[in-house]
JSON list of C-alpha atoms in Angstrom, two decimals:
[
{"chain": "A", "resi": 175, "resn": "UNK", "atom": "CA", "xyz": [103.17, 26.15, 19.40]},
{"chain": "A", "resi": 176, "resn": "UNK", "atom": "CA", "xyz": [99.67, 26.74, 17.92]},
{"chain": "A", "resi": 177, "resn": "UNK", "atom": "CA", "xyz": [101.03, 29.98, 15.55]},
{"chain": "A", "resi": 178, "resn": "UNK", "atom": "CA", "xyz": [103.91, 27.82, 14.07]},
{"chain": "A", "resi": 179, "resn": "UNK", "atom": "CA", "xyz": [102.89, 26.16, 10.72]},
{"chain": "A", "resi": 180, "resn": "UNK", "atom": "CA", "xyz": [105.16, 23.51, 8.59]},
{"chain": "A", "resi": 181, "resn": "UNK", "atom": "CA", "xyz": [107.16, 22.95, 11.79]},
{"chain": "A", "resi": 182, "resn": "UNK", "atom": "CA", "xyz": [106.67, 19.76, 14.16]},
{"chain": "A", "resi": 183, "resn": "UNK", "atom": "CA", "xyz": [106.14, 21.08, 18.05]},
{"chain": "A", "resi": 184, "resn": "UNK", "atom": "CA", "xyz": [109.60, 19.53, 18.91]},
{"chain": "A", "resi": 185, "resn": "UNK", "atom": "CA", "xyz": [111.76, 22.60, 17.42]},
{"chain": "A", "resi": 186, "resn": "UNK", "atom": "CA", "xyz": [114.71, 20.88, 18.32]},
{"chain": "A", "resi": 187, "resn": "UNK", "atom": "CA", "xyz": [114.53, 17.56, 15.87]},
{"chain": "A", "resi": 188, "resn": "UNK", "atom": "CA", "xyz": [114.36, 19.71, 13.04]},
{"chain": "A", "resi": 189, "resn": "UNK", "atom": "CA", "xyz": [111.75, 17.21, 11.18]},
{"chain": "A", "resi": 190, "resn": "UNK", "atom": "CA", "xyz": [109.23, 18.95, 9.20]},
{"chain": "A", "resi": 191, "resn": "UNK", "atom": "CA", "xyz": [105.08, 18.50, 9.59]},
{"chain": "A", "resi": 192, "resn": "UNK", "atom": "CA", "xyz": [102.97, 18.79, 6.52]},
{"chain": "A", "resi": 193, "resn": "UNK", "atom": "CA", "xyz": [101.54, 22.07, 5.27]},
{"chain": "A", "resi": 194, "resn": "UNK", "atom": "CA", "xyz": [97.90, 22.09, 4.78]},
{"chain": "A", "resi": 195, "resn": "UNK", "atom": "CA", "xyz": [96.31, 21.69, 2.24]},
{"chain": "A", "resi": 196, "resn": "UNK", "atom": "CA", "xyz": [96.05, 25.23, -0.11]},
{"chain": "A", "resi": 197, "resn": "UNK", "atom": "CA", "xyz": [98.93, 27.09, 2.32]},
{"chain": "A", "resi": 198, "resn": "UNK", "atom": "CA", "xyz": [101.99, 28.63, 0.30]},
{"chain": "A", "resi": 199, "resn": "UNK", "atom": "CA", "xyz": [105.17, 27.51, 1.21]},
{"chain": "A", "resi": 200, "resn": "UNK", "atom": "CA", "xyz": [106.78, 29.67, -0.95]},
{"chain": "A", "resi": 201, "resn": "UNK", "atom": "CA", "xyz": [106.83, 32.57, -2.95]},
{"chain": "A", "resi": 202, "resn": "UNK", "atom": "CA", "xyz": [109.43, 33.92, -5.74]},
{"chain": "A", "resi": 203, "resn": "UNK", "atom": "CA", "xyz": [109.22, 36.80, -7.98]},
{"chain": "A", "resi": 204, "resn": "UNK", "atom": "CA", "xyz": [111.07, 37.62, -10.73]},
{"chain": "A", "resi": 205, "resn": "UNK", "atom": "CA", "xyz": [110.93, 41.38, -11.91]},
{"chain": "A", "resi": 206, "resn": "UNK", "atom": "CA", "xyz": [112.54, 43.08, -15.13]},
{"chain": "A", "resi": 207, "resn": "UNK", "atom": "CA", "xyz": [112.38, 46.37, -16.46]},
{"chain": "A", "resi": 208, "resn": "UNK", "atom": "CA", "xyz": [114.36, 46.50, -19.56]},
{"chain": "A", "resi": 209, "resn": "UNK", "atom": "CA", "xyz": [112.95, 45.97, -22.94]},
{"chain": "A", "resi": 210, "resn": "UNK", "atom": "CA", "xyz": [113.12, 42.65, -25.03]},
{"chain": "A", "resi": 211, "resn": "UNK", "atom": "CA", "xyz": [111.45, 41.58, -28.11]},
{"chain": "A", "resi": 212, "resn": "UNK", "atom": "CA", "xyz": [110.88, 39.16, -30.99]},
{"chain": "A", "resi": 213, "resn": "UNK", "atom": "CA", "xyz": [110.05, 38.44, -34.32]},
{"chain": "A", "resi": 214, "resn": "UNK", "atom": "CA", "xyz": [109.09, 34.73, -34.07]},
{"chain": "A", "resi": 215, "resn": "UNK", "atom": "CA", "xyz": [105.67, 33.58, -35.58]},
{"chain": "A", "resi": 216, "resn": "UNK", "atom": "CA", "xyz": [103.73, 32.46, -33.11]},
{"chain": "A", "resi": 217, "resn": "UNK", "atom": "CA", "xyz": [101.51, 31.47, -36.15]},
{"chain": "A", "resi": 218, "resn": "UNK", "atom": "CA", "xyz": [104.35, 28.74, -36.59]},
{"chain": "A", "resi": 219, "resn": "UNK", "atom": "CA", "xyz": [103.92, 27.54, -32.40]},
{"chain": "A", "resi": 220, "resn": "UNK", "atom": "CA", "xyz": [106.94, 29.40, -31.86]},
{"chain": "A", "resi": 221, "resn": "UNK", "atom": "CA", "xyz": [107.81, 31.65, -28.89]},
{"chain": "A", "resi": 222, "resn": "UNK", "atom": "CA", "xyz": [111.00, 33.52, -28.25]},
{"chain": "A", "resi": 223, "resn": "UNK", "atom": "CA", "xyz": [111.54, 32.85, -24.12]},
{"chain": "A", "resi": 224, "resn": "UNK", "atom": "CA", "xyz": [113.79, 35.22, -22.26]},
{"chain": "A", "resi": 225, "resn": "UNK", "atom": "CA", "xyz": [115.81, 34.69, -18.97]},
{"chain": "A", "resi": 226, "resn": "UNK", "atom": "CA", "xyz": [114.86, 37.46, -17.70]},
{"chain": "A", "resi": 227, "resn": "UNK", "atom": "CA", "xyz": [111.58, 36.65, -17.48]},
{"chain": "A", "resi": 228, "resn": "UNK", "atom": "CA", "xyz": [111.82, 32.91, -16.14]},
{"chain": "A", "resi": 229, "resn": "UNK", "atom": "CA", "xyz": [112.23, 31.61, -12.57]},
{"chain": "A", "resi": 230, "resn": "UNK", "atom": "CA", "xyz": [112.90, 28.22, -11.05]},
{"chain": "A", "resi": 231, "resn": "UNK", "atom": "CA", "xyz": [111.40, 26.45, -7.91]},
{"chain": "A", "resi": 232, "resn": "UNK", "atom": "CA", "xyz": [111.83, 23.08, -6.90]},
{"chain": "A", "resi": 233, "resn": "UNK", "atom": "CA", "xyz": [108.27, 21.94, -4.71]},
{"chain": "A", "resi": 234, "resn": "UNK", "atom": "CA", "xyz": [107.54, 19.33, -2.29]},
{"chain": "A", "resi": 235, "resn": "UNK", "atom": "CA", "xyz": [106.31, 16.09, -3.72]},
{"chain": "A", "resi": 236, "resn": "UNK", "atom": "CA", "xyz": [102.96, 16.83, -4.74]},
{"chain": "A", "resi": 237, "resn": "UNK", "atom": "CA", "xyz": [102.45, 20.13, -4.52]},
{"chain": "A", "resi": 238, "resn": "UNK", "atom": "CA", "xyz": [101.27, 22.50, -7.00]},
{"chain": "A", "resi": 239, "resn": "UNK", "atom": "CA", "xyz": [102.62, 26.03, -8.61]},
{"chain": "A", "resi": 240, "resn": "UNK", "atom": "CA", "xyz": [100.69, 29.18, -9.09]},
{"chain": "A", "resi": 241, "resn": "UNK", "atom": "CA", "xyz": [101.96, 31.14, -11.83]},
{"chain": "A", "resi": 242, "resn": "UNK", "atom": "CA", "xyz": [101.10, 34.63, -11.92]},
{"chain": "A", "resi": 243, "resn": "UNK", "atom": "CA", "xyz": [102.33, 36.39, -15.33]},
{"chain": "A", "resi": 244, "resn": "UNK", "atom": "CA", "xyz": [102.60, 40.84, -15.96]},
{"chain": "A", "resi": 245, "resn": "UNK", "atom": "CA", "xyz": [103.43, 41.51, -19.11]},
{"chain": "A", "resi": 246, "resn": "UNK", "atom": "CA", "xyz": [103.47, 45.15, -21.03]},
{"chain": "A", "resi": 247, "resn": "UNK", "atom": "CA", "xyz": [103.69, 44.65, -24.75]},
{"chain": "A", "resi": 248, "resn": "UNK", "atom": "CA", "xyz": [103.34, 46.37, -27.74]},
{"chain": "A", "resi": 249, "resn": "UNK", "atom": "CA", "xyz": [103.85, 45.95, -31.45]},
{"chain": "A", "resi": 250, "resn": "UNK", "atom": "CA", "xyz": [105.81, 47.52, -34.23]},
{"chain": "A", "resi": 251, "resn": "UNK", "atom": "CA", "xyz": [103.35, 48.10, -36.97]},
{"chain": "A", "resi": 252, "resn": "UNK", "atom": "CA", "xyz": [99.41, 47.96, -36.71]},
{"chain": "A", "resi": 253, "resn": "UNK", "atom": "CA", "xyz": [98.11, 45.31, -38.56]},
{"chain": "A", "resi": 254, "resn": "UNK", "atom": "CA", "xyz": [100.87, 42.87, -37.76]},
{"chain": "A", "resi": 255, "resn": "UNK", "atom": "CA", "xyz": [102.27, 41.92, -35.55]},
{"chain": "A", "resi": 256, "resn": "UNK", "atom": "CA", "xyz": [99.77, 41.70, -32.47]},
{"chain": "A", "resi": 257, "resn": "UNK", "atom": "CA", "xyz": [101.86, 40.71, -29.57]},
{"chain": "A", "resi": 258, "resn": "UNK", "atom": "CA", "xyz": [100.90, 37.06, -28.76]},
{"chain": "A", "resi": 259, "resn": "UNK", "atom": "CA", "xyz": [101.90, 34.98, -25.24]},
{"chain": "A", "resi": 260, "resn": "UNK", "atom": "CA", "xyz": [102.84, 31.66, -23.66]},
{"chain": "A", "resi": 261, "resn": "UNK", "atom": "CA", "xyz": [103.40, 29.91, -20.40]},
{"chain": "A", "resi": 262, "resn": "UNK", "atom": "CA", "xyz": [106.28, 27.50, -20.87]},
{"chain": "A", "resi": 263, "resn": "UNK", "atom": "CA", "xyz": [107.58, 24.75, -17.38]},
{"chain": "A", "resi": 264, "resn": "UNK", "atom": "CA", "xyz": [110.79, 24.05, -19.34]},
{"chain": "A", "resi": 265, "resn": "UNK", "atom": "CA", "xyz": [110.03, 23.68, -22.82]},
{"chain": "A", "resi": 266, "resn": "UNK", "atom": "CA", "xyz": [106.32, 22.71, -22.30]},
{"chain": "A", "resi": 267, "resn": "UNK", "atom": "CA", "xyz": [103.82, 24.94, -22.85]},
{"chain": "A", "resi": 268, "resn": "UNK", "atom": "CA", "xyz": [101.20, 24.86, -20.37]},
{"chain": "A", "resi": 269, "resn": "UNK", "atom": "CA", "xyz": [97.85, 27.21, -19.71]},
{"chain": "A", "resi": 270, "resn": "UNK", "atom": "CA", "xyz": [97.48, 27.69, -23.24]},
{"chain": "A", "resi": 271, "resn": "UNK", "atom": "CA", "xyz": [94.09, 27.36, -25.59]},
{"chain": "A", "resi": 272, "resn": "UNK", "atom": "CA", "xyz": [92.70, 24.36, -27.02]},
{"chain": "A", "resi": 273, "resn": "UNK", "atom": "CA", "xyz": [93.96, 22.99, -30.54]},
{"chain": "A", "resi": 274, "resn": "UNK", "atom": "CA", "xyz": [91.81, 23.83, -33.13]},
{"chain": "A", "resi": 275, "resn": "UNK", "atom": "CA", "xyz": [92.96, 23.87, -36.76]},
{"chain": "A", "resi": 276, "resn": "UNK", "atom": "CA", "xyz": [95.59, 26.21, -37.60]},
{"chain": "A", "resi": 277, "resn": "UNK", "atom": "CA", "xyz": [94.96, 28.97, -34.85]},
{"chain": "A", "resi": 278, "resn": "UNK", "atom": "CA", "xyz": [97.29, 29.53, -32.43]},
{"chain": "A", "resi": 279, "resn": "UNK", "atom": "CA", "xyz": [97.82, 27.93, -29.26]},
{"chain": "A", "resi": 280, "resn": "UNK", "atom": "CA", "xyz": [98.45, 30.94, -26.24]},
{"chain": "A", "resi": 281, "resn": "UNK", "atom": "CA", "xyz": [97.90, 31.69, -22.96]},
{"chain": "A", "resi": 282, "resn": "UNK", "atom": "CA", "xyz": [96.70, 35.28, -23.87]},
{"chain": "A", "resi": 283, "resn": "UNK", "atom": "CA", "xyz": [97.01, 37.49, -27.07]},
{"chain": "A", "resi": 284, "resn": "UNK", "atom": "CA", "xyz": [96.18, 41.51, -27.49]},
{"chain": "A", "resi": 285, "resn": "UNK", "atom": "CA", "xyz": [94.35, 43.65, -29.47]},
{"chain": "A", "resi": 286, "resn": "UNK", "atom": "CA", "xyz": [95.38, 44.71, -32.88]},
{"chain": "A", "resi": 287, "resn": "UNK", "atom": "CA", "xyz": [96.83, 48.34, -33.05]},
{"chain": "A", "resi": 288, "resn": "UNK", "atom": "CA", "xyz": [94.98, 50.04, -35.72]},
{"chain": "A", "resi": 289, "resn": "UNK", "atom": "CA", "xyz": [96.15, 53.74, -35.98]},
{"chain": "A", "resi": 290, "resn": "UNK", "atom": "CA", "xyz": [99.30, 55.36, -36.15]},
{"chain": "A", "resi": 291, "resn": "UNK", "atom": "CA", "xyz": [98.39, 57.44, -32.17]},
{"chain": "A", "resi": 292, "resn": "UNK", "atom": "CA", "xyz": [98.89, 54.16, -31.34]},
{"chain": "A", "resi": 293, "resn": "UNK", "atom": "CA", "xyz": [102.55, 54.15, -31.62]},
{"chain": "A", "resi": 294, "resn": "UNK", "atom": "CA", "xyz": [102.90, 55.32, -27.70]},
{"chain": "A", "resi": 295, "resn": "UNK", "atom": "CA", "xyz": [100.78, 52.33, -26.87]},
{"chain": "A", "resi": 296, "resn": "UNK", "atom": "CA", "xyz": [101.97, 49.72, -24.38]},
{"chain": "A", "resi": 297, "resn": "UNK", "atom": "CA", "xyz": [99.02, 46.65, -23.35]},
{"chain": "A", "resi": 298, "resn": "UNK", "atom": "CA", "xyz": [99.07, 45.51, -20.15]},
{"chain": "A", "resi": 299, "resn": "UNK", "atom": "CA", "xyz": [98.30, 41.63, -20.54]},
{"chain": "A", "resi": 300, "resn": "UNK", "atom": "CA", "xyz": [97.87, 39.49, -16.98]},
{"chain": "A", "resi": 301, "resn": "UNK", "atom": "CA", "xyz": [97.35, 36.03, -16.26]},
{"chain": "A", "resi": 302, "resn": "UNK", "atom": "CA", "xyz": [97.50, 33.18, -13.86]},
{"chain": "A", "resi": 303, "resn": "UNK", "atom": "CA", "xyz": [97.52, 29.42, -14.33]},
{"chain": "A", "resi": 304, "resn": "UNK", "atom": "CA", "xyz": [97.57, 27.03, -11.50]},
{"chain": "A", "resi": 305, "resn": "UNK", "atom": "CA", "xyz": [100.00, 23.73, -12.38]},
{"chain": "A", "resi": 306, "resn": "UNK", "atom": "CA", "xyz": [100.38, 20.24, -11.63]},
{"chain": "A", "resi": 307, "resn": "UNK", "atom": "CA", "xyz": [103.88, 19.76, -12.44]},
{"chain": "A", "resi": 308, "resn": "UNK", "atom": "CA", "xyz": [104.21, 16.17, -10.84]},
{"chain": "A", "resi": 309, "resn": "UNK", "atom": "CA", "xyz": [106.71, 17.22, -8.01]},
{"chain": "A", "resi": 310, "resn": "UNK", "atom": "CA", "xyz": [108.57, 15.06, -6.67]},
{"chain": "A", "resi": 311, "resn": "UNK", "atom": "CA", "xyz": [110.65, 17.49, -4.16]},
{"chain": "A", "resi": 312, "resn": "UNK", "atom": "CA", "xyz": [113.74, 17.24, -5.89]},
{"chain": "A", "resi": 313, "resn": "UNK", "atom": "CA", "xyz": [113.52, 18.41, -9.69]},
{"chain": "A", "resi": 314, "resn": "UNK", "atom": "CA", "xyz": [113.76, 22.04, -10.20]},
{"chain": "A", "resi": 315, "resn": "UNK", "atom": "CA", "xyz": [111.04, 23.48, -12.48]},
{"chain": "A", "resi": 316, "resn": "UNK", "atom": "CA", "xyz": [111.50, 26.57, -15.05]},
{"chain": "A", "resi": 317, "resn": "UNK", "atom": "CA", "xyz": [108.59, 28.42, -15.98]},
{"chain": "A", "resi": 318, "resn": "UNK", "atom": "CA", "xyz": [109.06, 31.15, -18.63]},
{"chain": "A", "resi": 319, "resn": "UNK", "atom": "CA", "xyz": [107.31, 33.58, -20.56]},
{"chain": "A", "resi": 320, "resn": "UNK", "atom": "CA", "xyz": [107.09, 33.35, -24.64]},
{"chain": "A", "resi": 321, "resn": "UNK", "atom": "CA", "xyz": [106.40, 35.78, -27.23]},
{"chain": "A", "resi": 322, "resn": "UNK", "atom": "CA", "xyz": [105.55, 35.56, -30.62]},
{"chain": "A", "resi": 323, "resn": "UNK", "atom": "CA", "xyz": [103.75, 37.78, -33.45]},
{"chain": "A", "resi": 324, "resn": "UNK", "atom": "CA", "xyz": [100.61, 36.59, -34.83]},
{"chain": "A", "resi": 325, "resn": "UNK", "atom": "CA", "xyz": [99.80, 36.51, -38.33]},
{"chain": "A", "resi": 326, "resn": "UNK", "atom": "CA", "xyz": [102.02, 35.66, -41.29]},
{"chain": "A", "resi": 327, "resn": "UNK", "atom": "CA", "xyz": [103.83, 39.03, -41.72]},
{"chain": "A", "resi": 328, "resn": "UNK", "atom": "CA", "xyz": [106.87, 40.92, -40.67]},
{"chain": "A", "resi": 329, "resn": "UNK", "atom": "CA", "xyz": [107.01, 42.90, -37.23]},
{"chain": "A", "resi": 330, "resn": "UNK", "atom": "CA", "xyz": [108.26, 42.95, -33.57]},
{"chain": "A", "resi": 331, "resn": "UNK", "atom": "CA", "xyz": [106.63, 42.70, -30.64]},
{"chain": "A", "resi": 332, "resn": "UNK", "atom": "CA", "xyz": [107.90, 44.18, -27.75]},
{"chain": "A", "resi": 333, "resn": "UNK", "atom": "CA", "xyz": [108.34, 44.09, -24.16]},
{"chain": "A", "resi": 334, "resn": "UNK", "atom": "CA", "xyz": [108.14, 47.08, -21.50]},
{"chain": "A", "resi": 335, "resn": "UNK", "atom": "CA", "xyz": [108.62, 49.46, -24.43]},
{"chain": "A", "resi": 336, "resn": "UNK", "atom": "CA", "xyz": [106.20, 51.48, -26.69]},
{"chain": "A", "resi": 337, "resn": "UNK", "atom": "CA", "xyz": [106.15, 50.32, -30.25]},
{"chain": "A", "resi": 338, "resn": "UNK", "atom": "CA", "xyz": [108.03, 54.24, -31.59]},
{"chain": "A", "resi": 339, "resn": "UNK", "atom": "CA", "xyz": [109.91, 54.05, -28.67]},
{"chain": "A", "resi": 340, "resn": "UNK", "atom": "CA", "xyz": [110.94, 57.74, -29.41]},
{"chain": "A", "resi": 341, "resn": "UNK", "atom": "CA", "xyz": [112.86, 60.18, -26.58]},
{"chain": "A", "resi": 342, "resn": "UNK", "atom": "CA", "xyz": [109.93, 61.86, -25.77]},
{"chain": "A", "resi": 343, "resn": "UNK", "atom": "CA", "xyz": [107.21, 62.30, -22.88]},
{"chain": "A", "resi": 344, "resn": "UNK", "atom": "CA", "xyz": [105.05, 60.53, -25.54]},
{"chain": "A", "resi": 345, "resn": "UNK", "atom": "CA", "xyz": [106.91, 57.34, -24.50]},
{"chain": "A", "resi": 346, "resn": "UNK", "atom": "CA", "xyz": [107.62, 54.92, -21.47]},
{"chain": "A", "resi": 347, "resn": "UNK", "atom": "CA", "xyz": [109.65, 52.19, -20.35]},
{"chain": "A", "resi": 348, "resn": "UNK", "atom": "CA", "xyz": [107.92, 49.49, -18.31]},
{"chain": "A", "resi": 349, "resn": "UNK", "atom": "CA", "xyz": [108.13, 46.86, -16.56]},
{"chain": "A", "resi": 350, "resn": "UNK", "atom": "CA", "xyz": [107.34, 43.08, -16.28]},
{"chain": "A", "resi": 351, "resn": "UNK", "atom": "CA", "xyz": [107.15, 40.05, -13.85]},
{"chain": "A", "resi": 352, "resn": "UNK", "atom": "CA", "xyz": [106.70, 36.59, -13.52]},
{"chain": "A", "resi": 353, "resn": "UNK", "atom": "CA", "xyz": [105.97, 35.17, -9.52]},
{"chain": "A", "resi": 354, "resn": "UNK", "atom": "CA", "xyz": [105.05, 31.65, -8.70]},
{"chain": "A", "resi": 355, "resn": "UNK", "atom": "CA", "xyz": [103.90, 29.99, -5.36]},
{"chain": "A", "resi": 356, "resn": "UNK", "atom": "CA", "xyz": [104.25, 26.13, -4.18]},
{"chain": "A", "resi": 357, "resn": "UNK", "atom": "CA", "xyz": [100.99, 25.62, -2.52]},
{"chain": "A", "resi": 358, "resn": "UNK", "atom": "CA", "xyz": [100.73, 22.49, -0.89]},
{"chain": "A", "resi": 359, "resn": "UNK", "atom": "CA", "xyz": [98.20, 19.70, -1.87]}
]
């Protein structure tokens, strides 16, 4: 029973072995291809989150969650907003920069859009974060995606849309996911 992993060699009791140690146990993906968008100030630490891009797993006791994030954004205007993002498990945010002062805490932000040809643009922003959620095998954990608009002025950022979003072979529609894998500890 060499080629069976997480299983003990008596298939019949049923009773789980352990994985070892960096093995996934599982693997869920979350994909969504319409648009969303906000007009939250990130400059304020605050992040609209979406259901469609958040997914739940409950892991082992002990294990640990990769979180792998692909975003396409864009913004409305070109000076603000830039597009800014967060990693949230529930309503923490996790992944994110250091505090320092009054800049803004994010997992990942985007250039500035500084022309009006860049109207058509969509950014694709990835990341990954690997978390210690202190599992316990029978709490369910949410991890979501935020988005905000740096700077202090009006705007929208979007998701899996260009910012002119006109009907046109200028534009596109994208789309955007959100996967994360219990890997045992």
């Amino acid at each position: 029973m060499s080629g069976i992993i997480g299983k003990s060699p008596d298939m019949k009791s049923g009773v789980l072995g352990k994985f070892p140690t960096g093995q996934v146990v599982q693997c869920l993906s979350k994909h969504h291809g319409g648009t969303l968008e906000s007009t939250t100030l990130a400059s304020s630490d605050s992040f609209t989150k979406f259901t469609d891009l958040e997914i739940s797993i409950t892991p082992a006791r002990g294990s640990k969650v990769m979180v792998f994030c692909q975003v396409n954004v864009s913004g409305s205007n070109y000076n603000d907003p830039s597009p800014v993002l967060a990693l949230f498990r529930d309503t923490t945010k996790i992944g994110s920069g250091d505090t320092a002062s009054a800049r803004i805490r994010a997992s990942v932000g985007t250039t500035i859009f500084s022309g009006g040809y860049n109207g058509a643009i969509v950014t694709n922003v990835s990341w990954n974060y690997l978390d210690d959620p202190v599992a316990d095998g029978s709490t369910a954990f949410v991890y979501k995606i935020g988005l905000g608009i740096r700077g202090t002025g009006a705007g929208t950022a979007y998701i899996n849309r260009s910012p002119s979003d006109g009907d046109s072979t200028e534009n596109q529609r994208d789309a955007s996911n959100i996967t994360v894998m219990e890997v045992a500890t």
